[in-house]
Amino acid sequence: MRKLILICFLFMPVLSIASETDIVEKFLKLSDATKIKGASQSDIDAVAALLSDNMRYQHPNYSADLSKNEFIEGLIRYMGLADSLQSKITNKIEGSKAVTISFISTTVIDGNTETDQQPLMRLFEIDKGKITLIREYW
């Protein structure tokens, strides 16, 4: 019995990290969807559901430090501007209650395609199944 309990404890962090990675991947997919033509409030609501009430969005290079409401307002401002948008994760580092990704986005607006020249970096902190911090490093 003790061996079974020990095995369960050894695998608990792995299960937690997998679910945190799933949340990050879901966030990326859903936030991309908010920027595509035809996006609606339900797309915004799906992103908001992944965020804790006290979450912060920070982008030091742009002096941004936004609350959840301010972040959602930003999503609404950019809602439906692109013909298509696809972000592809090129690397990820999984930690305890945190996931860092590098990703490249390809955006099409009015028939013009733009792809990031180099991967962008984003850190997510997650607690109790909700994103508490998004921090951009590009």
PDB file of C-alpha atoms in Angstrom:
ATOM      1  CA  MET A   1       0.000   0.000   0.000  1.00  0.00           C
ATOM      2  CA  ARG A   2       2.820   2.412   0.860  1.00  0.00           C
ATOM      3  CA  LYS A   3       4.374   1.846  -2.562  1.00  0.00           C
ATOM      4  CA  LEU A   4       1.068   2.723  -4.237  1.00  0.00           C
ATOM      5  CA  ILE A   5       0.803   5.956  -2.253  1.00  0.00           C
ATOM      6  CA  LEU A   6       4.420   6.839  -3.088  1.00  0.00           C
ATOM      7  CA  ILE A   7       3.795   6.213  -6.792  1.00  0.00           C
ATOM      8  CA  CYS A   8       0.698   8.430  -6.675  1.00  0.00           C
ATOM      9  CA  PHE A   9       2.688  11.280  -5.094  1.00  0.00           C
ATOM     10  CA  LEU A  10       5.465  10.922  -7.672  1.00  0.00           C
ATOM     11  CA  PHE A  11       3.037  11.301 -10.565  1.00  0.00           C
ATOM     12  CA  MET A  12       0.887  14.107  -9.124  1.00  0.00           C
ATOM     13  CA  PRO A  13       3.168  16.946 -10.325  1.00  0.00           C
ATOM     14  CA  VAL A  14       3.222  15.490 -13.842  1.00  0.00           C
ATOM     15  CA  LEU A  15      -0.563  15.415 -13.941  1.00  0.00           C
ATOM     16  CA  SER A  16      -0.709  18.988 -12.668  1.00  0.00           C
ATOM     17  CA  ILE A  17       1.762  20.236 -15.276  1.00  0.00           C
ATOM     18  CA  ALA A  18      -0.124  18.512 -18.086  1.00  0.00           C
ATOM     19  CA  SER A  19      -3.334  20.271 -17.118  1.00  0.00           C
ATOM     20  CA  GLU A  20      -1.522  23.624 -16.892  1.00  0.00           C
ATOM     21  CA  THR A  21      -0.079  23.083 -20.370  1.00  0.00           C
ATOM     22  CA  ASP A  22      -3.551  22.220 -21.628  1.00  0.00           C
ATOM     23  CA  ILE A  23      -4.854  25.516 -20.212  1.00  0.00           C
ATOM     24  CA  VAL A  24      -2.090  27.463 -21.979  1.00  0.00           C
ATOM     25  CA  GLU A  25      -2.699  25.711 -25.296  1.00  0.00           C
ATOM     26  CA  LYS A  26      -6.438  26.322 -24.954  1.00  0.00           C
ATOM     27  CA  PHE A  27      -5.820  29.995 -24.137  1.00  0.00           C
ATOM     28  CA  LEU A  28      -3.644  30.445 -27.222  1.00  0.00           C
ATOM     29  CA  LYS A  29      -6.232  28.848 -29.496  1.00  0.00           C
ATOM     30  CA  LEU A  30      -9.159  30.760 -28.004  1.00  0.00           C
ATOM     31  CA  SER A  31      -7.404  34.133 -27.917  1.00  0.00           C
ATOM     32  CA  ASP A  32      -6.421  33.706 -31.585  1.00  0.00           C
ATOM     33  CA  ALA A  33     -10.091  33.022 -32.384  1.00  0.00           C
ATOM     34  CA  THR A  34     -11.140  36.369 -30.864  1.00  0.00           C
ATOM     35  CA  LYS A  35      -9.103  38.240 -33.480  1.00  0.00           C
ATOM     36  CA  ILE A  36     -10.552  36.483 -36.547  1.00  0.00           C
ATOM     37  CA  LYS A  37     -13.434  37.933 -38.568  1.00  0.00           C
ATOM     38  CA  GLY A  38     -16.702  36.499 -37.314  1.00  0.00           C
ATOM     39  CA  ALA A  39     -15.519  36.426 -33.692  1.00  0.00           C
ATOM     40  CA  SER A  40     -18.208  37.146 -31.139  1.00  0.00           C
ATOM     41  CA  GLN A  41     -18.685  37.899 -27.474  1.00  0.00           C
ATOM     42  CA  SER A  42     -18.863  34.157 -26.789  1.00  0.00           C
ATOM     43  CA  ASP A  43     -15.234  33.877 -28.022  1.00  0.00           C
ATOM     44  CA  ILE A  44     -14.226  36.638 -25.600  1.00  0.00           C
ATOM     45  CA  ASP A  45     -16.164  34.915 -22.797  1.00  0.00           C
ATOM     46  CA  ALA A  46     -14.332  31.629 -23.491  1.00  0.00           C
ATOM     47  CA  VAL A  47     -10.980  33.374 -22.969  1.00  0.00           C
ATOM     48  CA  ALA A  48     -12.235  35.186 -19.858  1.00  0.00           C
ATOM     49  CA  ALA A  49     -13.306  31.862 -18.341  1.00  0.00           C
ATOM     50  CA  LEU A  50      -9.655  30.736 -18.303  1.00  0.00           C
ATOM     51  CA  LEU A  51      -8.529  33.774 -16.297  1.00  0.00           C
ATOM     52  CA  SER A  52      -8.623  34.222 -12.534  1.00  0.00           C
ATOM     53  CA  ASP A  53     -10.504  37.264 -11.280  1.00  0.00           C
ATOM     54  CA  ASN A  54      -7.264  38.861 -10.081  1.00  0.00           C
ATOM     55  CA  MET A  55      -5.129  37.972 -13.115  1.00  0.00           C
ATOM     56  CA  ARG A  56      -2.549  40.383 -14.513  1.00  0.00           C
ATOM     57  CA  TYR A  57      -1.305  40.836 -18.054  1.00  0.00           C
ATOM     58  CA  GLN A  58       2.146  42.374 -18.226  1.00  0.00           C
ATOM     59  CA  HIS A  59       4.269  43.424 -21.167  1.00  0.00           C
ATOM     60  CA  PRO A  60       7.330  45.257 -19.797  1.00  0.00           C
ATOM     61  CA  ASN A  61       8.537  46.466 -23.217  1.00  0.00           C
ATOM     62  CA  TYR A  62       5.268  48.376 -23.635  1.00  0.00           C
ATOM     63  CA  SER A  63       4.878  49.329 -19.947  1.00  0.00           C
ATOM     64  CA  ALA A  64       1.635  47.336 -19.857  1.00  0.00           C
ATOM     65  CA  ASP A  65       0.236  46.051 -16.571  1.00  0.00           C
ATOM     66  CA  LEU A  66      -3.423  45.240 -17.067  1.00  0.00           C
ATOM     67  CA  SER A  67      -6.152  43.784 -14.873  1.00  0.00           C
ATOM     68  CA  LYS A  68      -8.427  41.046 -16.175  1.00  0.00           C
ATOM     69  CA  ASN A  69     -11.069  43.602 -17.188  1.00  0.00           C
ATOM     70  CA  GLU A  70      -8.515  45.754 -19.010  1.00  0.00           C
ATOM     71  CA  PHE A  71      -7.115  42.695 -20.785  1.00  0.00           C
ATOM     72  CA  ILE A  72     -10.608  41.649 -21.902  1.00  0.00           C
ATOM     73  CA  GLU A  73     -11.302  45.205 -23.126  1.00  0.00           C
ATOM     74  CA  GLY A  74      -8.138  44.893 -25.245  1.00  0.00           C
ATOM     75  CA  LEU A  75      -9.372  41.634 -26.746  1.00  0.00           C
ATOM     76  CA  ILE A  76     -12.658  43.330 -27.619  1.00  0.00           C
ATOM     77  CA  ARG A  77     -10.800  46.215 -29.363  1.00  0.00           C
ATOM     78  CA  TYR A  78      -8.986  43.731 -31.640  1.00  0.00           C
ATOM     79  CA  MET A  79     -11.953  41.398 -32.110  1.00  0.00           C
ATOM     80  CA  GLY A  80     -12.495  40.305 -35.687  1.00  0.00           C
ATOM     81  CA  LEU A  81      -9.701  42.330 -37.318  1.00  0.00           C
ATOM     82  CA  ALA A  82      -7.861  39.439 -39.020  1.00  0.00           C
ATOM     83  CA  ASP A  83      -8.872  37.195 -41.895  1.00  0.00           C
ATOM     84  CA  SER A  84      -6.967  34.419 -40.126  1.00  0.00           C
ATOM     85  CA  LEU A  85      -4.531  34.025 -37.266  1.00  0.00           C
ATOM     86  CA  GLN A  86      -2.629  30.957 -36.225  1.00  0.00           C
ATOM     87  CA  SER A  87      -0.110  30.795 -33.406  1.00  0.00           C
ATOM     88  CA  LYS A  88       2.148  27.769 -33.274  1.00  0.00           C
ATOM     89  CA  ILE A  89       4.038  26.825 -30.121  1.00  0.00           C
ATOM     90  CA  THR A  90       7.676  26.173 -31.034  1.00  0.00           C
ATOM     91  CA  ASN A  91       8.905  25.346 -27.531  1.00  0.00           C
ATOM     92  CA  LYS A  92       7.603  25.159 -23.989  1.00  0.00           C
ATOM     93  CA  ILE A  93       9.035  24.875 -20.517  1.00  0.00           C
ATOM     94  CA  GLU A  94       6.749  23.465 -17.880  1.00  0.00           C
ATOM     95  CA  GLY A  95       7.285  24.292 -14.232  1.00  0.00           C
ATOM     96  CA  SER A  96       5.366  24.197 -11.005  1.00  0.00           C
ATOM     97  CA  LYS A  97       2.251  26.314 -11.609  1.00  0.00           C
ATOM     98  CA  ALA A  98       3.926  27.960 -14.615  1.00  0.00           C
ATOM     99  CA  VAL A  99       4.402  27.373 -18.333  1.00  0.00           C
ATOM    100  CA  THR A 100       6.598  29.405 -20.649  1.00  0.00           C
ATOM    101  CA  ILE A 101       6.100  29.131 -24.384  1.00  0.00           C
ATOM    102  CA  SER A 102       7.809  30.410 -27.460  1.00  0.00           C
ATOM    103  CA  PHE A 103       5.489  30.777 -30.418  1.00  0.00           C
ATOM    104  CA  ILE A 104       5.216  32.145 -33.917  1.00  0.00           C
ATOM    105  CA  SER A 105       2.033  33.736 -35.195  1.00  0.00           C
ATOM    106  CA  THR A 106       0.939  34.030 -38.794  1.00  0.00           C
ATOM    107  CA  THR A 107      -1.700  36.684 -39.382  1.00  0.00           C
ATOM    108  CA  VAL A 108      -3.611  37.484 -42.552  1.00  0.00           C
ATOM    109  CA  ILE A 109      -5.288  40.910 -42.720  1.00  0.00           C
ATOM    110  CA  ASP A 110      -6.898  42.125 -45.933  1.00  0.00           C
ATOM    111  CA  GLY A 111      -5.049  39.409 -47.845  1.00  0.00           C
ATOM    112  CA  ASN A 112      -1.627  40.415 -46.493  1.00  0.00           C
ATOM    113  CA  THR A 113       0.225  37.676 -44.605  1.00  0.00           C
ATOM    114  CA  GLU A 114       2.576  38.521 -41.767  1.00  0.00           C
ATOM    115  CA  THR A 115       4.596  35.923 -39.865  1.00  0.00           C
ATOM    116  CA  ASP A 116       6.706  36.674 -36.799  1.00  0.00           C
ATOM    117  CA  GLN A 117      10.376  36.769 -37.823  1.00  0.00           C
ATOM    118  CA  GLN A 118      11.435  35.026 -34.632  1.00  0.00           C
ATOM    119  CA  PRO A 119       9.583  33.203 -31.879  1.00  0.00           C
ATOM    120  CA  LEU A 120       7.901  35.343 -29.236  1.00  0.00           C
ATOM    121  CA  MET A 121       8.044  34.401 -25.544  1.00  0.00           C
ATOM    122  CA  ARG A 122       5.150  34.338 -23.096  1.00  0.00           C
ATOM    123  CA  LEU A 123       5.039  33.206 -19.458  1.00  0.00           C
ATOM    124  CA  PHE A 124       1.839  31.943 -17.861  1.00  0.00           C
ATOM    125  CA  GLU A 125       1.328  31.405 -14.140  1.00  0.00           C
ATOM    126  CA  ILE A 126      -1.595  29.221 -13.208  1.00  0.00           C
ATOM    127  CA  ASP A 127      -3.300  28.516  -9.907  1.00  0.00           C
ATOM    128  CA  LYS A 128      -6.314  26.306  -9.277  1.00  0.00           C
ATOM    129  CA  GLY A 129      -6.918  25.821 -12.992  1.00  0.00           C
ATOM    130  CA  LYS A 130      -6.991  29.553 -13.827  1.00  0.00           C
ATOM    131  CA  ILE A 131      -4.380  31.798 -15.418  1.00  0.00           C
ATOM    132  CA  THR A 132      -3.158  34.329 -12.844  1.00  0.00           C
ATOM    133  CA  LEU A 133      -0.396  35.990 -14.868  1.00  0.00           C
ATOM    134  CA  ILE A 134       0.467  36.420 -18.532  1.00  0.00           C
ATOM    135  CA  ARG A 135       3.803  38.116 -19.107  1.00  0.00           C
ATOM    136  CA  GLU A 136       5.175  38.868 -22.576  1.00  0.00           C
ATOM    137  CA  TYR A 137       8.913  38.986 -23.311  1.00  0.00           C
ATOM    138  CA  TRP A 138       9.209  40.421 -26.816  1.00  0.00           C
TER     139      TRP A 138
END
